[in-house]
PDB file of C-alpha atoms (C1' of nucleotides) in Angstrom:
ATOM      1  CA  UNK A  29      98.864 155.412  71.032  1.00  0.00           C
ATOM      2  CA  UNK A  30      96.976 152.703  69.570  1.00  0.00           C
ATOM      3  CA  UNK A  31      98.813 149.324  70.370  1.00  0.00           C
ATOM      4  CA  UNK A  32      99.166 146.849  67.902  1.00  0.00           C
ATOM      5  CA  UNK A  33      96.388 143.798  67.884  1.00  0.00           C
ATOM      6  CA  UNK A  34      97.952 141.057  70.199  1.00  0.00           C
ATOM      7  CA  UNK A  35      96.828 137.714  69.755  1.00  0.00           C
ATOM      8  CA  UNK A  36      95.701 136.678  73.352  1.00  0.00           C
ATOM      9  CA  UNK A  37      96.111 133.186  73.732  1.00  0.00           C
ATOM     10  CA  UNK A  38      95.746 131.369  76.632  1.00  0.00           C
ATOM     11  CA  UNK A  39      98.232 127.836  77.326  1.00  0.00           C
ATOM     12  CA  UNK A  40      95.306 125.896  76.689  1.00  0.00           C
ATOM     13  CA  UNK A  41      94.026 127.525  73.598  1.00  0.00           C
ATOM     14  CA  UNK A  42      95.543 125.248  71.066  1.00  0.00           C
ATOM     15  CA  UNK A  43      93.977 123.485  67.604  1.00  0.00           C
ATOM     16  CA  UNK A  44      92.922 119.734  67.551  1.00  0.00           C
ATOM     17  CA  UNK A  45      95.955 119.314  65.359  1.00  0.00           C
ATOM     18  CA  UNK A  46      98.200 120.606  68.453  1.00  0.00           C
ATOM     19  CA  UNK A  47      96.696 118.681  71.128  1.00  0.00           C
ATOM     20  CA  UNK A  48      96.930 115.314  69.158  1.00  0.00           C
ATOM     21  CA  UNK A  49     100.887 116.105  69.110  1.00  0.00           C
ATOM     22  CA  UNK A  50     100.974 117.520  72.537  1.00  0.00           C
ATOM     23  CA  UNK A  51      99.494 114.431  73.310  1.00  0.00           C
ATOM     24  CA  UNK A  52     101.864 112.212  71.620  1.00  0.00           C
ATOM     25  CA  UNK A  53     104.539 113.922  73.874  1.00  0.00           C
ATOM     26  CA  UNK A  54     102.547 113.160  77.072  1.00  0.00           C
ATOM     27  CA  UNK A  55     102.357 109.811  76.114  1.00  0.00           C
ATOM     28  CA  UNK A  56     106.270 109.247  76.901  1.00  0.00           C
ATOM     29  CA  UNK A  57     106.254 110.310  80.720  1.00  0.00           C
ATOM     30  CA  UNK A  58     103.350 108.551  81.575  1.00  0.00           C
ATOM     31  CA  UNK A  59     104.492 106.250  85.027  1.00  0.00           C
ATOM     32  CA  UNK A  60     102.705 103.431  85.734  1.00  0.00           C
ATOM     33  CA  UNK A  61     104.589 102.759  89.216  1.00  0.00           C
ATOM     34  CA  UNK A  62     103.386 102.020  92.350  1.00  0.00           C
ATOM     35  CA  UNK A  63     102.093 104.764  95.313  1.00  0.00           C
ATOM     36  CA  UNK A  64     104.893 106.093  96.755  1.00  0.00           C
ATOM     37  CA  UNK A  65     103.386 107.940  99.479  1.00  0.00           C
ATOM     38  CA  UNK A  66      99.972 106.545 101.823  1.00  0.00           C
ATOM     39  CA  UNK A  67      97.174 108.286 100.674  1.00  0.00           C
ATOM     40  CA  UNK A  68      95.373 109.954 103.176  1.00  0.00           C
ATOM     41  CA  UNK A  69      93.556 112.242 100.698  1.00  0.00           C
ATOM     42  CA  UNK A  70      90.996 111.820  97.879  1.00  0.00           C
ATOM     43  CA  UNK A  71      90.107 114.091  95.716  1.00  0.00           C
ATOM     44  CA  UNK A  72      87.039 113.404  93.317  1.00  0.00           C
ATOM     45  CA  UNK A  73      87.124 115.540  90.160  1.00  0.00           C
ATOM     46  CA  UNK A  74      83.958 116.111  87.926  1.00  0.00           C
ATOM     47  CA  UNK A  75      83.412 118.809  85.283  1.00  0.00           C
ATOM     48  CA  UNK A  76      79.276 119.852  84.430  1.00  0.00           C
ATOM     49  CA  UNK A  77      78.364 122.784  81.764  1.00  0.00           C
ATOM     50  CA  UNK A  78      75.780 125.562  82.012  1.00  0.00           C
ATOM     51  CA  UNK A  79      75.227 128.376  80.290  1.00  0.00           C
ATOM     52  CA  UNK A  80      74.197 126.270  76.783  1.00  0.00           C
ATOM     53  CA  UNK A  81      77.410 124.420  77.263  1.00  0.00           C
ATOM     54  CA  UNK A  82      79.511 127.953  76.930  1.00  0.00           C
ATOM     55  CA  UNK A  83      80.476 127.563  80.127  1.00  0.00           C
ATOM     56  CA  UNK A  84      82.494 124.809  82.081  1.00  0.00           C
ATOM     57  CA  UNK A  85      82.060 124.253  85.846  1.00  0.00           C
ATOM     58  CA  UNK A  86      84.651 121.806  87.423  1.00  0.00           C
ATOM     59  CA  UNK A  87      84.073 120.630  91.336  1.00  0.00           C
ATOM     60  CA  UNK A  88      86.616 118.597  93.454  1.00  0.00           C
ATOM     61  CA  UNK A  89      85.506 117.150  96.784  1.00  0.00           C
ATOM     62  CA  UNK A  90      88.438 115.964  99.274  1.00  0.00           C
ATOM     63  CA  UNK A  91      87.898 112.880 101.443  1.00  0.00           C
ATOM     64  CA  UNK A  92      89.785 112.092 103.635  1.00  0.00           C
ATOM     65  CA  UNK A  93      90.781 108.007 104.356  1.00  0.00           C
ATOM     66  CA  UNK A  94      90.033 105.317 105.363  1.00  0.00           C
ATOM     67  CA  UNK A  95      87.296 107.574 106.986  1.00  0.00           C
ATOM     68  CA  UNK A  96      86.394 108.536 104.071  1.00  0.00           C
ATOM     69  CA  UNK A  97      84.903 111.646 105.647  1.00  0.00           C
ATOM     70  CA  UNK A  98      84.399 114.414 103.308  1.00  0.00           C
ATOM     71  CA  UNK A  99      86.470 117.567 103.770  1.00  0.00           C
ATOM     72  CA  UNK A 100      86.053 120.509 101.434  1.00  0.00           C
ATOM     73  CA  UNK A 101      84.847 120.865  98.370  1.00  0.00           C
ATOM     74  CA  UNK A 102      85.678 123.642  95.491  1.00  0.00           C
ATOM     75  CA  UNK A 103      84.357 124.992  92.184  1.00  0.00           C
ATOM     76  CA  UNK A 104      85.573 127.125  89.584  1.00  0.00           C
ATOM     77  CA  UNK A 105      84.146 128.726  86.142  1.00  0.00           C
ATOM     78  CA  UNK A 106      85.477 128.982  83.003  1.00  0.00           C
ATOM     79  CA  UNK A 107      83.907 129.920  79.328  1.00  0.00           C
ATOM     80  CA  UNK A 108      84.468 126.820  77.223  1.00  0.00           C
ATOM     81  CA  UNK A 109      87.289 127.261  74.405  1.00  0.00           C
ATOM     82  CA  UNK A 110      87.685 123.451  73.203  1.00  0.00           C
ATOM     83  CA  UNK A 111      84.522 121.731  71.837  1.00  0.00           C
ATOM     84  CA  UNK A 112      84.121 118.176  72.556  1.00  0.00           C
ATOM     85  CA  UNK A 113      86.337 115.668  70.123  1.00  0.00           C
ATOM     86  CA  UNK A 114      86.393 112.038  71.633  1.00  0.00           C
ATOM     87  CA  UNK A 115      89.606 111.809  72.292  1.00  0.00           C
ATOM     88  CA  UNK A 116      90.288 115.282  73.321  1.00  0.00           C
ATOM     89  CA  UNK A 117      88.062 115.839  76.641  1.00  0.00           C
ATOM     90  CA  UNK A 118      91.342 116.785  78.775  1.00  0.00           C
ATOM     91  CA  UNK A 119      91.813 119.749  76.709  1.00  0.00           C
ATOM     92  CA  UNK A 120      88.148 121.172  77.394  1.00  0.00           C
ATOM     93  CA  UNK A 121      87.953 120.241  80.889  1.00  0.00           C
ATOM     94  CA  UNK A 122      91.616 120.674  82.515  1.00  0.00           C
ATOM     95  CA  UNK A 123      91.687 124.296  82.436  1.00  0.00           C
ATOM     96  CA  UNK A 124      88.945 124.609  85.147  1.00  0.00           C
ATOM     97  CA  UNK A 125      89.548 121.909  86.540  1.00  0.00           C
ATOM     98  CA  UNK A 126      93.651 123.394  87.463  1.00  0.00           C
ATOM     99  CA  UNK A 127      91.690 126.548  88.704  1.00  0.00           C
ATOM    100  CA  UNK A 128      89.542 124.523  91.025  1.00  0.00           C
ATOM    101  CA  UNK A 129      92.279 122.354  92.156  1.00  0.00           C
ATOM    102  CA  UNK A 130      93.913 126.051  93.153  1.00  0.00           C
ATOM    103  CA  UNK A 131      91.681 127.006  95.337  1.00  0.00           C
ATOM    104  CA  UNK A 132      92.053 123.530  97.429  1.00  0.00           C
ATOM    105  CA  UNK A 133      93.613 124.121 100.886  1.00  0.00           C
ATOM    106  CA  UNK A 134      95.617 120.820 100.503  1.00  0.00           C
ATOM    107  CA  UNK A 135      97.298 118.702  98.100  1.00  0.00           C
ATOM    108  CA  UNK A 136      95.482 115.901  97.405  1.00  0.00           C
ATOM    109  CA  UNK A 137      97.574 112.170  97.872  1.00  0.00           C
ATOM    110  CA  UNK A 138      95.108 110.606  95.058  1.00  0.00           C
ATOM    111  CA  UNK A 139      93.193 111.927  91.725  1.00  0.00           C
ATOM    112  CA  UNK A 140      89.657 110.067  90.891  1.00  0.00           C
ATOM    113  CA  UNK A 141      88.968 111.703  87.683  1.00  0.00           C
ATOM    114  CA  UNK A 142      85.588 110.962  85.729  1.00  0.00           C
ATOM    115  CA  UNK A 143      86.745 110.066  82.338  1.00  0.00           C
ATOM    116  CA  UNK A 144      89.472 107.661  81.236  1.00  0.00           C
ATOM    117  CA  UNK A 145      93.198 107.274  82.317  1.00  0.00           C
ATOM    118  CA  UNK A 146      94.981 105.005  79.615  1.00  0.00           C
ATOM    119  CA  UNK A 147      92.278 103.550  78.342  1.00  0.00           C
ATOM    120  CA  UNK A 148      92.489 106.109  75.308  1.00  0.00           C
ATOM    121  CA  UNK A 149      93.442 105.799  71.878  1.00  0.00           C
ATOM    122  CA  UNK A 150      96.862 107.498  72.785  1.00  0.00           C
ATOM    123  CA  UNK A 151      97.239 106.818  76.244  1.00  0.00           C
ATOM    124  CA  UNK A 152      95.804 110.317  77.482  1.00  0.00           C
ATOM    125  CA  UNK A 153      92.924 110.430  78.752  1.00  0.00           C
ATOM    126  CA  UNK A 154      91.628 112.921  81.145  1.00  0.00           C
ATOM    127  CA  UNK A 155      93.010 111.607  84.313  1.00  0.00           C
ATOM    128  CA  UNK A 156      96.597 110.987  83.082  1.00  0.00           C
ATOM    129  CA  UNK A 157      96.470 114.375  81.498  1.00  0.00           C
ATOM    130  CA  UNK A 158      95.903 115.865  85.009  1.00  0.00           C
ATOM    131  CA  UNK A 159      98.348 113.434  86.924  1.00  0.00           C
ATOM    132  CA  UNK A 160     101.261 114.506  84.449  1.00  0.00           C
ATOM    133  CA  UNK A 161     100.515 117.769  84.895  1.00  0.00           C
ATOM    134  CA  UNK A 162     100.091 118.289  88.704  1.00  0.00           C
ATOM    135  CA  UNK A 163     102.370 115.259  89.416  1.00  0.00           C
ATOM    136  CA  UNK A 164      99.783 113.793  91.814  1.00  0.00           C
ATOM    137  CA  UNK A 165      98.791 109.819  91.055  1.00  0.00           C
ATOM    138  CA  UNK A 166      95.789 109.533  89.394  1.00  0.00           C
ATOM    139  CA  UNK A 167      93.038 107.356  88.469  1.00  0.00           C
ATOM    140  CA  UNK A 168      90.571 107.338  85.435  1.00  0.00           C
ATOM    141  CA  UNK A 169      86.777 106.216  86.482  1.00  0.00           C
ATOM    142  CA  UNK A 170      84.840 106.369  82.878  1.00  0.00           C
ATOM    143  CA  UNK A 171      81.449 105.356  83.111  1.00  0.00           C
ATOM    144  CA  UNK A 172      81.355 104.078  79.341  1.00  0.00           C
ATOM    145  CA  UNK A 173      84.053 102.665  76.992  1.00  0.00           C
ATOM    146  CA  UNK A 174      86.121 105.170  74.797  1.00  0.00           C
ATOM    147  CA  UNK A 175      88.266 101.960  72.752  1.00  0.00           C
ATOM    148  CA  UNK A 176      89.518  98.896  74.316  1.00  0.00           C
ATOM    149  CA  UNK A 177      87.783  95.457  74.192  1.00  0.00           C
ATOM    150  CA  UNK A 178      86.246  93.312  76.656  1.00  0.00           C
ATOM    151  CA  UNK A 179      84.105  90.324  77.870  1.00  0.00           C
ATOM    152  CA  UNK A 180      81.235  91.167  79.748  1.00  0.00           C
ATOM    153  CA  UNK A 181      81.888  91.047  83.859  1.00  0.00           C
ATOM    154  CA  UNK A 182      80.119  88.748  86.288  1.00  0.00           C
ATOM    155  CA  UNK A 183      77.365  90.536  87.712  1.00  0.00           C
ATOM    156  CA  UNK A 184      77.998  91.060  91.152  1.00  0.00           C
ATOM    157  CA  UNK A 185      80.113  93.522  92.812  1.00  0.00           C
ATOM    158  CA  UNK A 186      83.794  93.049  92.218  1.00  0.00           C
ATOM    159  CA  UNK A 187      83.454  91.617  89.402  1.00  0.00           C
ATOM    160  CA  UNK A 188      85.518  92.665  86.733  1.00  0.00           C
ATOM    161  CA  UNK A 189      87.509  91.767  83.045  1.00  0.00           C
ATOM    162  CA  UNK A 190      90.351  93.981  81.340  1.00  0.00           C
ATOM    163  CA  UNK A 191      89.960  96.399  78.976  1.00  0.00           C
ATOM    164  CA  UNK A 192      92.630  95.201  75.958  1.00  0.00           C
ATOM    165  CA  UNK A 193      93.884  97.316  73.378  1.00  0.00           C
ATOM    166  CA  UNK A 194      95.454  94.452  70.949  1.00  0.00           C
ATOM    167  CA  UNK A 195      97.509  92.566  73.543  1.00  0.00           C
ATOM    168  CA  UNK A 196      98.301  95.948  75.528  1.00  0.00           C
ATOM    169  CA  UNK A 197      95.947  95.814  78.906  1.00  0.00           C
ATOM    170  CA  UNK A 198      94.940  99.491  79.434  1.00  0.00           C
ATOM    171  CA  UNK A 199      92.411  99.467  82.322  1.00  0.00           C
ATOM    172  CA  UNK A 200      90.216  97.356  83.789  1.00  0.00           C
ATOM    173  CA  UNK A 201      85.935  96.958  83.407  1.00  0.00           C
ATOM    174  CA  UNK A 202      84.411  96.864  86.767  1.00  0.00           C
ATOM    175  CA  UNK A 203      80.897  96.114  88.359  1.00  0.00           C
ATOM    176  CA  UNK A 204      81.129  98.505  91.181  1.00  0.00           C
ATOM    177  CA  UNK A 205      77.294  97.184  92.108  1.00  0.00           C
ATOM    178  CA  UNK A 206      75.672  94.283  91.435  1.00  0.00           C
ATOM    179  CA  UNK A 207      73.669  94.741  88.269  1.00  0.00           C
ATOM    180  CA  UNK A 208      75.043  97.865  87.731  1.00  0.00           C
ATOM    181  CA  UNK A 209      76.501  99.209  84.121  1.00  0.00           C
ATOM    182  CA  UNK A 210      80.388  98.240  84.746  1.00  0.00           C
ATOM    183  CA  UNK A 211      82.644 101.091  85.274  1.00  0.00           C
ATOM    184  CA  UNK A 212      85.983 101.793  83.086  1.00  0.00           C
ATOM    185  CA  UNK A 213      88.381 101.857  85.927  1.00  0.00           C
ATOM    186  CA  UNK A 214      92.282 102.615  84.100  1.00  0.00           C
ATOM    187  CA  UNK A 215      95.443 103.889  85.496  1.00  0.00           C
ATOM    188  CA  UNK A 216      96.163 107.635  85.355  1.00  0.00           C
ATOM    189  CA  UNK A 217      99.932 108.462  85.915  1.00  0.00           C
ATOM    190  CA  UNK A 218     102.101 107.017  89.156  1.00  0.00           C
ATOM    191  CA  UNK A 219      99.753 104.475  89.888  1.00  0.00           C
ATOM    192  CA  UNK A 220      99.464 100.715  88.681  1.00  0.00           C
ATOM    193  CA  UNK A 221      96.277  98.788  87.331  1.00  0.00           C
ATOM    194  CA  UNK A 222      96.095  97.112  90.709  1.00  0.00           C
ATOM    195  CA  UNK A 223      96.063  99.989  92.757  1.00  0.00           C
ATOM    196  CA  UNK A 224      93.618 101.553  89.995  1.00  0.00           C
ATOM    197  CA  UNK A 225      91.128  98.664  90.887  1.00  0.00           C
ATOM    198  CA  UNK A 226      91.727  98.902  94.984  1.00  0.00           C
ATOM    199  CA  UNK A 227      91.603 102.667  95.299  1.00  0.00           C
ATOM    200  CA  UNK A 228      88.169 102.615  93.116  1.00  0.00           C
ATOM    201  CA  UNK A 229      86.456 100.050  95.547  1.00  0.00           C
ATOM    202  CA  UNK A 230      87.813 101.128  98.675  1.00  0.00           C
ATOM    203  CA  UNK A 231      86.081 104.477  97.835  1.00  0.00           C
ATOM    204  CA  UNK A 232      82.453 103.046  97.273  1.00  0.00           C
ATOM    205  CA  UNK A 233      79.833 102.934  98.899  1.00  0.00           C
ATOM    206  CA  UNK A 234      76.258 102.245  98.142  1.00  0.00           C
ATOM    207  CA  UNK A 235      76.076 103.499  94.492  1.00  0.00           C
ATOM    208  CA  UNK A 236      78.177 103.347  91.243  1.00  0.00           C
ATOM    209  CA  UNK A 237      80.436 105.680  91.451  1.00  0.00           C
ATOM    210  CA  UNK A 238      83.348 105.812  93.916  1.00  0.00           C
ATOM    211  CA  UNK A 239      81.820 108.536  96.434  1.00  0.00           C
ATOM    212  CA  UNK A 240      84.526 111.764  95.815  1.00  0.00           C
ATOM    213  CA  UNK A 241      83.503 111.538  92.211  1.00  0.00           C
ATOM    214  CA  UNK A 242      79.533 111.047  92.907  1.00  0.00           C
ATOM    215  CA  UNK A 243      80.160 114.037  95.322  1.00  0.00           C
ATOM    216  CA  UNK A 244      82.323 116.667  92.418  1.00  0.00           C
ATOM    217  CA  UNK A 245      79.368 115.336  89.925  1.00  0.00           C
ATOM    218  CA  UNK A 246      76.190 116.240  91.992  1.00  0.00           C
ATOM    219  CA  UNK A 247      78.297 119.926  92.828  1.00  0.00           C
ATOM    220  CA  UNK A 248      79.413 120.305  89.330  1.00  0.00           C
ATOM    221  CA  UNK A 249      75.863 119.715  87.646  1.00  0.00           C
ATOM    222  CA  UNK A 250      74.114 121.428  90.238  1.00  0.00           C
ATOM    223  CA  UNK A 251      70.946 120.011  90.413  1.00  0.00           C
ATOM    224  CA  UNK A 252      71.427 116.822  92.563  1.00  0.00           C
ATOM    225  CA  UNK A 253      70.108 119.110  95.596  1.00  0.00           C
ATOM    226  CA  UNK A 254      67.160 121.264  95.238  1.00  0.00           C
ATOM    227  CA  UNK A 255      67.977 124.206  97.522  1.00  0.00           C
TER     228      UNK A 255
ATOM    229  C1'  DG B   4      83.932 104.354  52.328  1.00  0.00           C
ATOM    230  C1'  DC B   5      81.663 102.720  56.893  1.00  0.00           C
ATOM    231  C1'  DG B   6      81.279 102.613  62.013  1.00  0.00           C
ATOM    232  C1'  DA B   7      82.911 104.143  66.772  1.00  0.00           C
ATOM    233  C1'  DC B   8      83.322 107.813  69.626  1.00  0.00           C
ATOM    234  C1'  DA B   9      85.083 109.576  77.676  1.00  0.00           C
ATOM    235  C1'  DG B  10      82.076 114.073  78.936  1.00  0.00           C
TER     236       DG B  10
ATOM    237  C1'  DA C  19      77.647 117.068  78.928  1.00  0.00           C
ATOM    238  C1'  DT C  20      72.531 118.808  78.658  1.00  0.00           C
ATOM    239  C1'  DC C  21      67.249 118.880  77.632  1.00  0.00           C
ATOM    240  C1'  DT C  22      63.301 116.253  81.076  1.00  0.00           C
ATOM    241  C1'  DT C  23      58.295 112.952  84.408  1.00  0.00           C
ATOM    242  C1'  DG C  24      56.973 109.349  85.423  1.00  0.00           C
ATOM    243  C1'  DT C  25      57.832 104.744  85.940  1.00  0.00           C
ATOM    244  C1'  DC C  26      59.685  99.938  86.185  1.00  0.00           C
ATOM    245  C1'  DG C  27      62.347  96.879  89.190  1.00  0.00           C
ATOM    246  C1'  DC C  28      65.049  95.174  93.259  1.00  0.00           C
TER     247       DC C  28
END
DNA sequence: GCGACAG
DNA sequence: ATCTTGTCGC
């Protein structure tokens, strides 16, 4: 017997409309608190498209600390259902990104998430998106400004200014190099500002971006290594 | 109405 | 994000 046309809809598969509210819900359990727990591992969390952008490839590489010896890496693929809205990146990149995060042998201690943390016009960027939703801390590492204003940082490595929305501080603007574009360093969920800042620069090394991200970027783009 | 706008 | 070679600068 013919059965009747289901509409198959994935969690994720929601309107801009939705997400906005689903948002505005988020927005009340964010945590900015302190660690509780040393953090021992790192995961860096990138997501690259192929496939004329219809298809969404999210890589996480673990590190382990203070080593900061790299320890496995994953990928996962998913079609793309959510164009790209400013303001609503977590809902096209999260859903591959929780598949790759799957496949990870361990549970990471520490989220570095390419894209912002609170430094979004509602407080839910890409990284606090994921922390509230796996529960793990996490930290947003944008590499431009969404909103927020700022004075320019010193040049030189370290230096840094915060990112204000009104009077509200939502992240901070850091020179992770010396003459370097500044990165947008902001707090993702159980974490503070402070701790945002520390984790970023304890995890760089000779380049911009805090190594477990530079690491998910080059595997999610594929094409940092020619093979 | 006119800009701004993560990846 | 992605399309793309060489080139300028420390």
């Amino acid at each position: 017997m013919a059965q009747p046309a289901k509409p198959l809809r994935h969690a994720w598969d929601v309107t801009a409309a939705e997400a906005v509210a689903i948002q505005q819900r988020l927005r009340t359990q964010i945590q900015l608190t302190p660690l509780q727990q040393p953090v021992r591992l790192i995961a860096g969390v990138d997501t690259g498209f192929t496939d004329e952008g219809r298809t969404a490839r999210a890589a996480i590489a673990l590190y382990r600390f203070p080593e900061l010896e790299p320890l496995e890496c994953v990928t996962a693929l998913d079609p793309v259902r959510f164009p790209y809205v400013p303001g609503l990146l977590s809902f096209r990149e999260i859903p591959v990104v929780l598949k790759a995060l799957e496949q990870l042998g361990q549970r990471p201690d520490l989220l570095l998430c390419d894209g912002q943390g609170i430094a979004h016009p509602r407080r839910v960027g890409i990284a606090t998106h994921l922390g509230l939703v796996t529960g793990i801390s996490s930290i947003g590492v944008g590499k431009s400004r969404l909103t927020g204003h700022y004075r320019e940082p010193g040049q030189d490595k370290g230096d840094r200014s915060p990112l204000m929305a009104g009077s509200e501080r939502i992240g901070t603007v850091l020179r992770s190099r010396s003459g370097v574009r500044p990165l947008f360093v902001s707090p993702g969920h159980l974490v503070t500002h402070q701790e945002a800042v520390d984790w970023v620069l304890r995890c760089l090394t000779r380049y911009r971006l805090p190594e477990p991200i530079r690491m998910a970027d080059r595997i999610a783009s594929a094409r940092g290594t020619k093979k």
